[in-house]
Amino acid sequence: GAPAPSFRLEGAVEGRRIALRAHGTEGYVYRLYRRWEPAYRYVRISEAAAGEDGTAAFHDDMGAADWKMRDRSRAVYLLDGGAWVG
């Protein structure tokens, strides 16, 4: 199987808005990707460095315009486990 991630991820949704918080290692930079249809390519939409408490926060609108341009109410995300930036 896949190795265990080096962070814990929390998420909250309100309407079309999503908030994600990675609990990992201070000084690591985490990257959030969104999978866009119809090619299902992952595109980086955000990057955040973990602060002193080891958390990095992300926000997105799941209803953002894509090729369909309307009626979007869900999204697929990928969070890159981070790399230390010193």
Tab-separated table of C-alpha atoms in Angstrom:
chain	number	residue	atom	x	y	z
A	1	GLY	CA	0.000	0.000	0.000
A	2	ALA	CA	0.821	3.651	-0.014
A	3	PRO	CA	3.012	5.108	2.733
A	4	ALA	CA	1.297	7.026	5.524
A	5	PRO	CA	1.203	10.806	4.960
A	6	SER	CA	3.400	13.063	7.085
A	7	PHE	CA	0.457	15.360	7.835
A	8	ARG	CA	-3.171	15.238	8.970
A	9	LEU	CA	-5.810	17.001	6.873
A	10	GLU	CA	-9.060	18.612	8.071
A	11	GLY	CA	-11.749	19.986	5.810
A	12	ALA	CA	-14.940	22.001	6.117
A	13	VAL	CA	-17.523	22.894	3.484
A	14	GLU	CA	-20.124	25.660	3.459
A	15	GLY	CA	-22.088	25.930	0.240
A	16	ARG	CA	-19.511	25.959	-2.545
A	17	ARG	CA	-16.630	27.138	-0.333
A	18	ILE	CA	-14.117	24.678	1.079
A	19	ALA	CA	-11.524	25.244	3.793
A	20	LEU	CA	-8.661	22.776	4.255
A	21	ARG	CA	-6.061	22.763	7.024
A	22	ALA	CA	-2.943	20.586	6.923
A	23	HIS	CA	-1.390	19.757	10.281
A	24	GLY	CA	2.217	18.868	9.564
A	25	THR	CA	5.696	20.206	10.133
A	26	GLU	CA	6.693	23.821	10.764
A	27	GLY	CA	8.581	25.284	7.811
A	28	TYR	CA	7.191	22.839	5.247
A	29	VAL	CA	5.477	24.234	2.144
A	30	TYR	CA	2.298	22.397	1.145
A	31	ARG	CA	0.741	22.622	-2.317
A	32	LEU	CA	-2.932	22.170	-3.118
A	33	TYR	CA	-3.966	20.870	-6.542
A	34	ARG	CA	-7.431	20.639	-8.077
A	35	ARG	CA	-8.421	18.059	-10.682
A	36	TRP	CA	-10.177	19.749	-13.586
A	37	GLU	CA	-12.481	18.047	-16.064
A	38	PRO	CA	-12.632	16.897	-18.801
A	39	ALA	CA	-8.927	15.962	-18.996
A	40	TYR	CA	-8.741	15.285	-15.222
A	41	ARG	CA	-5.413	17.118	-14.982
A	42	TYR	CA	-4.255	18.298	-11.583
A	43	VAL	CA	-3.514	22.046	-11.553
A	44	ARG	CA	-1.822	23.739	-8.585
A	45	ILE	CA	-4.202	26.318	-7.162
A	46	SER	CA	-2.474	27.272	-3.915
A	47	GLU	CA	0.682	26.981	-1.848
A	48	ALA	CA	1.123	27.634	1.878
A	49	ALA	CA	3.952	27.331	4.372
A	50	ALA	CA	3.213	25.714	7.726
A	51	GLY	CA	3.545	28.197	10.560
A	52	GLU	CA	4.946	27.751	14.061
A	53	ASP	CA	2.033	25.498	14.972
A	54	GLY	CA	2.709	23.280	11.931
A	55	THR	CA	-0.501	24.153	10.097
A	56	ALA	CA	-1.114	25.432	6.577
A	57	ALA	CA	-4.564	26.672	5.496
A	58	PHE	CA	-6.228	26.617	2.076
A	59	HIS	CA	-9.536	27.933	0.698
A	60	ASP	CA	-11.274	27.326	-2.621
A	61	ASP	CA	-14.589	27.727	-4.407
A	62	MET	CA	-15.786	24.325	-5.631
A	63	GLY	CA	-18.096	26.126	-8.037
A	64	ALA	CA	-15.271	27.896	-9.878
A	65	ALA	CA	-15.791	28.043	-13.632
A	66	ASP	CA	-14.329	25.200	-15.654
A	67	TRP	CA	-15.096	23.882	-19.128
A	68	LYS	CA	-18.731	23.322	-18.136
A	69	MET	CA	-18.926	26.892	-16.745
A	70	ARG	CA	-21.980	26.243	-14.535
A	71	ASP	CA	-23.722	23.944	-12.041
A	72	ARG	CA	-20.479	22.741	-10.469
A	73	SER	CA	-20.885	21.679	-6.841
A	74	ARG	CA	-17.959	19.368	-6.169
A	75	ALA	CA	-14.227	19.111	-6.760
A	76	VAL	CA	-11.354	16.656	-6.342
A	77	TYR	CA	-8.247	17.892	-4.538
A	78	LEU	CA	-4.723	16.605	-4.000
A	79	LEU	CA	-2.460	17.947	-1.244
A	80	ASP	CA	1.271	17.568	-1.821
A	81	GLY	CA	2.911	16.474	1.428
A	82	GLY	CA	5.304	19.367	1.480
A	83	ALA	CA	8.978	20.099	1.289
A	84	TRP	CA	11.073	21.880	3.868
A	85	VAL	CA	12.059	25.405	2.941
A	86	GLY	CA	14.785	26.787	5.167
